[in-house]
Coordinates of C-alpha atoms and ligand atoms in Angstrom, one line a residue:
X1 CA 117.9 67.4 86.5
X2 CA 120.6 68.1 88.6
X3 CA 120.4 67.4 92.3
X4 CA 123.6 69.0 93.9
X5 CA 122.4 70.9 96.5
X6 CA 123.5 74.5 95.7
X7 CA 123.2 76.7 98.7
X8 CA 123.3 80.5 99.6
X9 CA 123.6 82.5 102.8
X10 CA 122.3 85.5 103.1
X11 CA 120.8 87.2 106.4
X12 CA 117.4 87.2 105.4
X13 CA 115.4 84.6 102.9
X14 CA 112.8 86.2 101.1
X15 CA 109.7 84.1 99.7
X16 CA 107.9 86.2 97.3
X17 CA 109.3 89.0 94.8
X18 CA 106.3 90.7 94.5
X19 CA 106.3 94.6 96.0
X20 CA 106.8 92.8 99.7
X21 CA 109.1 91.3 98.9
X22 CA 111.7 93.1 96.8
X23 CA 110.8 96.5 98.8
X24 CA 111.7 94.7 102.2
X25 CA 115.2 93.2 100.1
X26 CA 116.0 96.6 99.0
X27 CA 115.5 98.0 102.4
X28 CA 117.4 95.8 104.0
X29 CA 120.4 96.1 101.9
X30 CA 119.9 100.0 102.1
X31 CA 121.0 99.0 106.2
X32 CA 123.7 96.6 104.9
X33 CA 121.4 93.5 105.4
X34 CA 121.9 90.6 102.6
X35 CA 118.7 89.1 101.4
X36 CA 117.8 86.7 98.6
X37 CA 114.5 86.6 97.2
X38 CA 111.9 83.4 95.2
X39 CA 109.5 83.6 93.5
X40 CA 107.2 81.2 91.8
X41 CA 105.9 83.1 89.3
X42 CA 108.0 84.4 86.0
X43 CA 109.1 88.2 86.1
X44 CA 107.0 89.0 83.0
X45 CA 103.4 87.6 84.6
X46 CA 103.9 89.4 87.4
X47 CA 105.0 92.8 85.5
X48 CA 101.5 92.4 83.4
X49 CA 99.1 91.2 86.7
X50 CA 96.7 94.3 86.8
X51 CA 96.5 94.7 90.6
X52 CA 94.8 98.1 92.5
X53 CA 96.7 101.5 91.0
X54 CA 96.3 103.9 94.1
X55 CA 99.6 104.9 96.2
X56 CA 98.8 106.2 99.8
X57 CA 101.4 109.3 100.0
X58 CA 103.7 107.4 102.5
X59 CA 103.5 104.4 100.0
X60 CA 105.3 107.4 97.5
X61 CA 107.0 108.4 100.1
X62 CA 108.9 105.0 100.6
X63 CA 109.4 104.7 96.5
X64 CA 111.0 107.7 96.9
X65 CA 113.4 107.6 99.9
X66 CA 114.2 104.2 98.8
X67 CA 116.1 105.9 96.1
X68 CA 115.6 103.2 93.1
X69 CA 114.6 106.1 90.1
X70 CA 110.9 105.1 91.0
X71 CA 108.7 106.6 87.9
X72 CA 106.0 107.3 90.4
X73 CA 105.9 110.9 90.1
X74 CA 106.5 110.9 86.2
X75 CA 104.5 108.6 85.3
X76 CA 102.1 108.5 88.0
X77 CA 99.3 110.9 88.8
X78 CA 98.4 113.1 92.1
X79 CA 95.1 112.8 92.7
X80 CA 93.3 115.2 95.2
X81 CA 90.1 113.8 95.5
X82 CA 87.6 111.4 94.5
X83 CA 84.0 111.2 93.5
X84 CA 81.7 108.8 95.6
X85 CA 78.1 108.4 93.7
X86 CA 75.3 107.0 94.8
X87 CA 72.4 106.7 91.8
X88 CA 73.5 109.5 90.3
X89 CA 73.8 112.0 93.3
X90 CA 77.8 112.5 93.1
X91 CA 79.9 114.1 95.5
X92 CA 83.5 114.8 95.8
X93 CA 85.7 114.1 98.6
X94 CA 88.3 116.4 98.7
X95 CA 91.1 115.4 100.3
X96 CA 93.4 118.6 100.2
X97 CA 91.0 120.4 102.1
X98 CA 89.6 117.9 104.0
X99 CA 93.1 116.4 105.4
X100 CA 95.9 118.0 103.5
X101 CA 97.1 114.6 101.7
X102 CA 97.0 113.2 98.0
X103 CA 97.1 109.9 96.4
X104 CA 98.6 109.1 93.6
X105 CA 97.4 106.8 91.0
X106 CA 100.1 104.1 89.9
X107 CA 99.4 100.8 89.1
X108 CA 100.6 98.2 90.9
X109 CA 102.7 96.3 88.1
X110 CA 104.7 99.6 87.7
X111 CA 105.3 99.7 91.2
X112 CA 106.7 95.8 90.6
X113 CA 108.7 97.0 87.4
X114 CA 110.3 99.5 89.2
X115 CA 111.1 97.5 92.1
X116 CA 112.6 94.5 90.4
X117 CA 114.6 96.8 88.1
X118 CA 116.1 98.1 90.9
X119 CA 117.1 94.7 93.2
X120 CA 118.5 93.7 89.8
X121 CA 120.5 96.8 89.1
X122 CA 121.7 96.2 92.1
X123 CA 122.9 92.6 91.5
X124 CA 120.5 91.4 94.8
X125 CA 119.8 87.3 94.5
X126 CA 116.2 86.9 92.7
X127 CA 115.1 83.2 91.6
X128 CA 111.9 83.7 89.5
X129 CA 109.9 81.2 88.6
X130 CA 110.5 78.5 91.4
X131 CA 109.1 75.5 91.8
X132 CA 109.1 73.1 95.5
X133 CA 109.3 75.6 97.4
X134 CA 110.0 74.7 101.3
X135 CA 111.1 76.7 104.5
X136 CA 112.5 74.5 106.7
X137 CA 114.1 74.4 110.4
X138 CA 112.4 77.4 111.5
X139 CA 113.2 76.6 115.1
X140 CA 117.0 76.1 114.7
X141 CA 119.8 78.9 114.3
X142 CA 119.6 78.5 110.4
X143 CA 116.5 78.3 108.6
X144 CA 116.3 77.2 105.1
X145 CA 114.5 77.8 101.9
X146 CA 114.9 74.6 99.4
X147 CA 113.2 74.9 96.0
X148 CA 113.6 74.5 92.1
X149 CA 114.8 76.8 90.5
X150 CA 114.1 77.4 86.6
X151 CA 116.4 75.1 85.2
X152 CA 115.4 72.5 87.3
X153 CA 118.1 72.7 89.7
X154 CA 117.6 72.1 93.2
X155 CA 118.7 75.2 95.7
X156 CA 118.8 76.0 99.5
X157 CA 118.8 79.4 100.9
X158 CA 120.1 79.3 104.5
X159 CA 119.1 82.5 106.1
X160 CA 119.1 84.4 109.9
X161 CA 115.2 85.0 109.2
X162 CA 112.9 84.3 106.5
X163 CA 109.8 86.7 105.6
X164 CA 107.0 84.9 104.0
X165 CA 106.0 87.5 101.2
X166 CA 104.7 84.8 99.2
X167 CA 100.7 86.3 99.0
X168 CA 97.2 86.0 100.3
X169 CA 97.7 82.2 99.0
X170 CA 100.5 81.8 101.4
X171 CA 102.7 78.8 102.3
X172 CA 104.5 80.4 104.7
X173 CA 101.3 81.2 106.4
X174 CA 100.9 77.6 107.4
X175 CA 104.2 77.4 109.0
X176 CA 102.7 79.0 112.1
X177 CA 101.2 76.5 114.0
X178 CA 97.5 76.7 114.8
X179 CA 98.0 77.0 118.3
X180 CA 99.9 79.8 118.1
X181 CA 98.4 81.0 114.7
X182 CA 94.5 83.1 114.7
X183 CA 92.4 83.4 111.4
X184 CA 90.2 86.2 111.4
X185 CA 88.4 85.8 108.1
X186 CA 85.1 87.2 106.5
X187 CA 83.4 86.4 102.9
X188 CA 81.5 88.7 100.7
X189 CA 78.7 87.2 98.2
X190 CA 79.8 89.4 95.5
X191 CA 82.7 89.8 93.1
X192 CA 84.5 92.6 91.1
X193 CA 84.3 92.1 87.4
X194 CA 87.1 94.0 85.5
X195 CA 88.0 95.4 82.8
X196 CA 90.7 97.1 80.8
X197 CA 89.6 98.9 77.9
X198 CA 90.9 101.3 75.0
X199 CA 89.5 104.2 75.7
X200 CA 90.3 108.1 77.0
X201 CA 89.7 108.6 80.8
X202 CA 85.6 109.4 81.7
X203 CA 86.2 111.8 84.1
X204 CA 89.5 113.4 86.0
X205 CA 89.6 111.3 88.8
X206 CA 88.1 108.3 90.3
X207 CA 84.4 107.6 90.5
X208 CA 83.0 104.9 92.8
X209 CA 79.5 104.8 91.9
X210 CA 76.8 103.1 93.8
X211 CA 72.8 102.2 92.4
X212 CA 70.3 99.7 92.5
X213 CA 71.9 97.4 90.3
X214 CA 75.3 97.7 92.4
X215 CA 78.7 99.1 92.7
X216 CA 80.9 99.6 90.0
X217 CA 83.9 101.8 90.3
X218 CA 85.7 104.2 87.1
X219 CA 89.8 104.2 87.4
X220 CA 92.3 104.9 85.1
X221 CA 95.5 103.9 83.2
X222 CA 96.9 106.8 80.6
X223 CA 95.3 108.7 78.2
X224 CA 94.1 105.9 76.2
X225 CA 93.4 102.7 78.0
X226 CA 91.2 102.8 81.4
X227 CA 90.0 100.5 84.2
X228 CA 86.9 99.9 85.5
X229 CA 85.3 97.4 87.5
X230 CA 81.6 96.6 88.7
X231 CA 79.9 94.5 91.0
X232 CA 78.7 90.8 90.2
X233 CA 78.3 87.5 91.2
X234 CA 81.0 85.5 91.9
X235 CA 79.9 82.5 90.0
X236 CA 80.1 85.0 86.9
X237 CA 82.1 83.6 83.6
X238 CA 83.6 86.6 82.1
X239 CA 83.1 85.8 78.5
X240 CA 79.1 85.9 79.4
X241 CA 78.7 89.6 79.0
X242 CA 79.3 91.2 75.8
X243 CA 81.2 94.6 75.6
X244 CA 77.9 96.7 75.2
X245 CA 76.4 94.9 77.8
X246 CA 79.1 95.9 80.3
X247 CA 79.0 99.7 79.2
X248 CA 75.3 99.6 79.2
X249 CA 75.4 98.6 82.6
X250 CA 78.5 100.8 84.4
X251 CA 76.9 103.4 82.2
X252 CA 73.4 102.8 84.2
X253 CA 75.5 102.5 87.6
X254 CA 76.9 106.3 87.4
X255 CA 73.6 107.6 86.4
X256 CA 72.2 108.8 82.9
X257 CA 74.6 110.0 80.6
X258 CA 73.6 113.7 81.5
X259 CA 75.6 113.1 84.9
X260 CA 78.5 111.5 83.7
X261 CA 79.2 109.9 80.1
X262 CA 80.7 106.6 80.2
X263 CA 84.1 106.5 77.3
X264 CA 83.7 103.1 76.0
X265 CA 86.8 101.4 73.8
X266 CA 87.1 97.9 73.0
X267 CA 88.0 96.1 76.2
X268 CA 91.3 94.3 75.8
X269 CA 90.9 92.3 79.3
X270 CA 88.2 90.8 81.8
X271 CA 88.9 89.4 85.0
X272 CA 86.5 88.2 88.1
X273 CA 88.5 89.5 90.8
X274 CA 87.4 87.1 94.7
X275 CA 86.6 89.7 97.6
X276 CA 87.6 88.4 101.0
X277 CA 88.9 89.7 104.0
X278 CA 92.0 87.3 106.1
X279 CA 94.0 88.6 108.9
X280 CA 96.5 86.1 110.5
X281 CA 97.3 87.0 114.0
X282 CA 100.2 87.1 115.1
X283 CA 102.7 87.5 111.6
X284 CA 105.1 85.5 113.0
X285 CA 106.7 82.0 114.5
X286 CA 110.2 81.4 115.3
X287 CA 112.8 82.8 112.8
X288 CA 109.3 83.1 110.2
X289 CA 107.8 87.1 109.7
X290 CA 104.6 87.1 107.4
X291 CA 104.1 90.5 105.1
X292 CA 101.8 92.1 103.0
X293 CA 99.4 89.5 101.4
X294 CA 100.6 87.1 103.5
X295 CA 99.4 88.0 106.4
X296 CA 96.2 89.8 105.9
X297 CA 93.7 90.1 102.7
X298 CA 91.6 93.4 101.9
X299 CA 88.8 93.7 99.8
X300 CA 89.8 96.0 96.4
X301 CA 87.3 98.6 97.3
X302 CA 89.4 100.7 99.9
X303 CA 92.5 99.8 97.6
X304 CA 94.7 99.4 100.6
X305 CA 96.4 95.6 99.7
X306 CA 99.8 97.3 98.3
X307 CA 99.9 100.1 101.0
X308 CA 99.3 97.6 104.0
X309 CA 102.3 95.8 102.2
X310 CA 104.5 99.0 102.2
X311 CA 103.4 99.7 106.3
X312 CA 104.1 96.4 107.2
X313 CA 107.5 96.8 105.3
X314 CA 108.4 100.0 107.0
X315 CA 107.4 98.6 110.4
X316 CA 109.1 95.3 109.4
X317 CA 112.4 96.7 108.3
X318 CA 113.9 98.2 111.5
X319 CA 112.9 95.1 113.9
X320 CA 114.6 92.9 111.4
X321 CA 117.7 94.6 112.1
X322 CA 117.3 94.9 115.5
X323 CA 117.1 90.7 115.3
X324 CA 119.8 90.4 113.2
X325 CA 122.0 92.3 115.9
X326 CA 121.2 90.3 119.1
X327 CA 122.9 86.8 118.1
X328 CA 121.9 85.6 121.4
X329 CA 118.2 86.5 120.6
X330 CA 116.2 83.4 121.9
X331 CA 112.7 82.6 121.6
X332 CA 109.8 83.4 124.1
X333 CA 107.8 80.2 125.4
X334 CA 105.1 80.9 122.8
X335 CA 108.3 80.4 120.1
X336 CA 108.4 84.5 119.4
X337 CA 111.1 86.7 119.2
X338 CA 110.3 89.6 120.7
X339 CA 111.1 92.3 118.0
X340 CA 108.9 89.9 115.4
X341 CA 106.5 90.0 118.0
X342 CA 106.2 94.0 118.3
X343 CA 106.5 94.0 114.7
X344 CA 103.5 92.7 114.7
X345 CA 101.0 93.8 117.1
X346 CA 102.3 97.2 115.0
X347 CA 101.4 96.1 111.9
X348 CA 98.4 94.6 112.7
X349 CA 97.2 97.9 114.5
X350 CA 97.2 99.6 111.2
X351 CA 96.0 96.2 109.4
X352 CA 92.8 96.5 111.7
X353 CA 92.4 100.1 111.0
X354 CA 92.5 98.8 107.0
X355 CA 90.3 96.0 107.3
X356 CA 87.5 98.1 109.1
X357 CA 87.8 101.0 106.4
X358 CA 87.5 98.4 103.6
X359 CA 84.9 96.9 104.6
X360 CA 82.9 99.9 105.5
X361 CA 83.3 100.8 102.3
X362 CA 82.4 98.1 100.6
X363 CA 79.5 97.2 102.6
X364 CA 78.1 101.1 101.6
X365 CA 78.8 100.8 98.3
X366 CA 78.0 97.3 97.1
X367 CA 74.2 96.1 97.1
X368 CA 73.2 92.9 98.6
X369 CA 71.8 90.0 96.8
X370 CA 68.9 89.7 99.0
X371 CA 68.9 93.4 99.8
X372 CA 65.9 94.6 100.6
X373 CA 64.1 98.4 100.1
X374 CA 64.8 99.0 103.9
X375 CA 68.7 97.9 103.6
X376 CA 68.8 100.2 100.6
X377 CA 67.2 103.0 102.1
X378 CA 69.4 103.0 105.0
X379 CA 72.8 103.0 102.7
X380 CA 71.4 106.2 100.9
X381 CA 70.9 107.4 104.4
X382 CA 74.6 106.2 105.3
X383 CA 75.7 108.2 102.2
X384 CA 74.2 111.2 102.7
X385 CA 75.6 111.0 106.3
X386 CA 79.1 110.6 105.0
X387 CA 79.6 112.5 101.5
X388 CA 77.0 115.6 103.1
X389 CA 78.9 116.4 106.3
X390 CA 82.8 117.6 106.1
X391 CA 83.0 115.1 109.4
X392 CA 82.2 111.9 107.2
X393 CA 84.1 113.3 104.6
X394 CA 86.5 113.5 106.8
X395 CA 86.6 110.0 107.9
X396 CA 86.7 108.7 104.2
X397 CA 89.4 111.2 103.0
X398 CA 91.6 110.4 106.5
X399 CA 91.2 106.6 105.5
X400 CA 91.5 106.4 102.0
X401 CA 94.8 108.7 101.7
X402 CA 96.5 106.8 104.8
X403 CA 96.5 107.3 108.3
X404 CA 99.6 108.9 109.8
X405 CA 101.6 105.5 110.9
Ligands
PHB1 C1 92.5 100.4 90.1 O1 92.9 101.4 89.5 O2 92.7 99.3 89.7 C2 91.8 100.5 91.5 C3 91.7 101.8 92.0 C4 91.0 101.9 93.3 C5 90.5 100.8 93.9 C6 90.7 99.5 93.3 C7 91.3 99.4 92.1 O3 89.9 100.9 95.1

């Protein structure tokens, strides 16, 4: 192995090349601000890492303006409403009419491709597949990020700021001191189970379905493979249920088959997917800025994880420059700069906003292990509040497309 130390300097050190990541690198160059970016996973497992697939419109918006030949409105689909179901009673939200914005449906992994095509395109510095990883001297001038690269050679990325992008497993998280640092964090005692399968779509758009056995929720891919999902426990091994077993039951979630008739393929991939919610207050320490997963987790069911990312990155962006401008920027007595700082009571107004929708939502739509008749009745109730008045409506369609920032 060889030990030299080979260094970079760049402006800004990026840890994590997933979408945070390489959208706040693209960004900043887009202002004329070098980054560098690590990663610890290969390109190739993150590119096939089947993540949430719904794009608020200012999530398109930033593909978009970012200018990188995004395939999000070629390959992606607008979507202008939803279906929420609760045994068998469905109802459509419609968010044209209810708030005059779409979503589009792209999965995350495309979102990746597109991104890492372009920060390569565009020659930016991308170590994948990293090993060691360590930020170091936070509190001087010059902070560092020392790691193995892929070839075992040992690196150092000396940078003005570093943003930890590095995912709700985060190392950079635990760089902010717990004095300074808050954990806001709640559990769930249910799971996703999902699945990709080879079949054409069930129905135009999404259904997420609700019913005495539980949640389970109808995406899509393309014409020929779908995604779906339903509640379990989180204990479950996937291999335990066989594929008619898993239709049988998603198919008994929506209702009989004269409400909605479950297309069924073989399924090609089955994953138990954790549900928790994290936020880290504040998202920064010193020359350290948290973003996306980093700094705050969501539950799938509102499918805001990627779309928090992009807001944090938008919010992130500007206050990064301003930083980068102010060479005599010192630290407040808590160890904040101040533009980190309002970068993040922003982002976490929003994060907030995110975290209460998502768990709303999932607390309507999933059932309880111990639930009983009363706690059952009284979600029916909260349903039929929501989906049967345009004011819940409203609030779902007003959440679920993206608040205005
Ligand atoms: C998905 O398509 O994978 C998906 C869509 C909506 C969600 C979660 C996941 O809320």
């Amino acid at each position: 192995m060889d030990t030299t130390p080979h260094g970079t300097q760049v402006d800004v050190g990026i840890v994590g090349g997933g979408p945070a990541g390489l959208m706040t690198a693209l960004l900043l160059r887009r202002r004329g601000i070098s980054a560098a970016v690590v990663e610890a996973r290969s390109e190739e497992t993150i590119a096939h890492t089947q993540r949430a697939g719904i794009l608020e419109a200012p999530t398109v918006q930033m593909l978009l303006d970012a200018d990188i030949g995004s395939r999000v409105l070629t390959e992606g689909h607008e979507h202008t409403g939803t279906v929420l179901s609760f045994e068998g009673d469905q109802r459509r939200i419609d968010f044209q009419e209810l708030v005059g914005r779409s979503v589009w449906l792209y999965p995350q992994n495309e979102v990746f491709r597109d991104l890492a095509a372009a920060w390569q395109r565009e020659e930016g510095i991308i170590h994948w597949s990293v090993e060691n990883t360590a930020v170091e001297g936070l509190d001087s001038d010059r902070p560092q990020i020392g790691f193995t690269d892929a070839d075992g050679v040992s690196r150092t990325i000396e940078a003005r700021v570093i943003v930890g992008a590095d995912g709700s497993r985060s190392m950079c998280r635990k760089l902010i001191p717990e004095g300074v640092r808050t954990d806001h964090f709640t559990s769930y005692p249910f799971a996703w189970f999902g699945i990709l399968c080879e079949a054409p779509p069930t129905a135009p758009e999404l259904i997420y379905a609700n019913s005495e056995v539980g949640f389970a929720l109808i995406s899509q891919r393309s014409d020929t493979v779908q995604r779906m999902y339903f509640q379990c426990d989180p204990d479950t091994d996937p291999e335990s249920w066989s594929d008619d077993e898993i239709f049988d039951h998603i198919q008994r979630v929506l209702g009989g088959e004269e409400v909605v008739e479950l297309r069924r393929g073989r399924i090609t991939e089955r994953t138990v997917l954790p549900f928790r919610s994290y936020v880290c207050d504040p998202l920064t320490y010193g020359r350290l800025v948290l973003a996306g997963d980093a700094g705050h987790t969501v539950p799938p069911t509102g499918a805001k994880g990627l779309n928090l990312a992009f807001s944090d990155v938008r919010a992130l962006v500007p206050r990064l420059e301003e930083l980068l401008g102010d060479p005599a920027a010192r630290p407040d007595d808590d160890g904040l700069f101040d533009p980190l700082r309002r970068y993040s009571a922003t982002a976490l107004d929003r994060v907030w906003k995110a975290q209460n929708f998502s768990y709303w939502a999932t607390n309507l739509l999933h059932r309880r292990p111990d639930e009983d008749s009363f706690a059952h009745l009284r979600r029916r109730g909260e349903f039929q509040a929501i989906t049967r008045s345009a004011y819940g409506r409203g609030y779902f369609a007003d959440s679920y497309t993206g608040w205005a920032d």
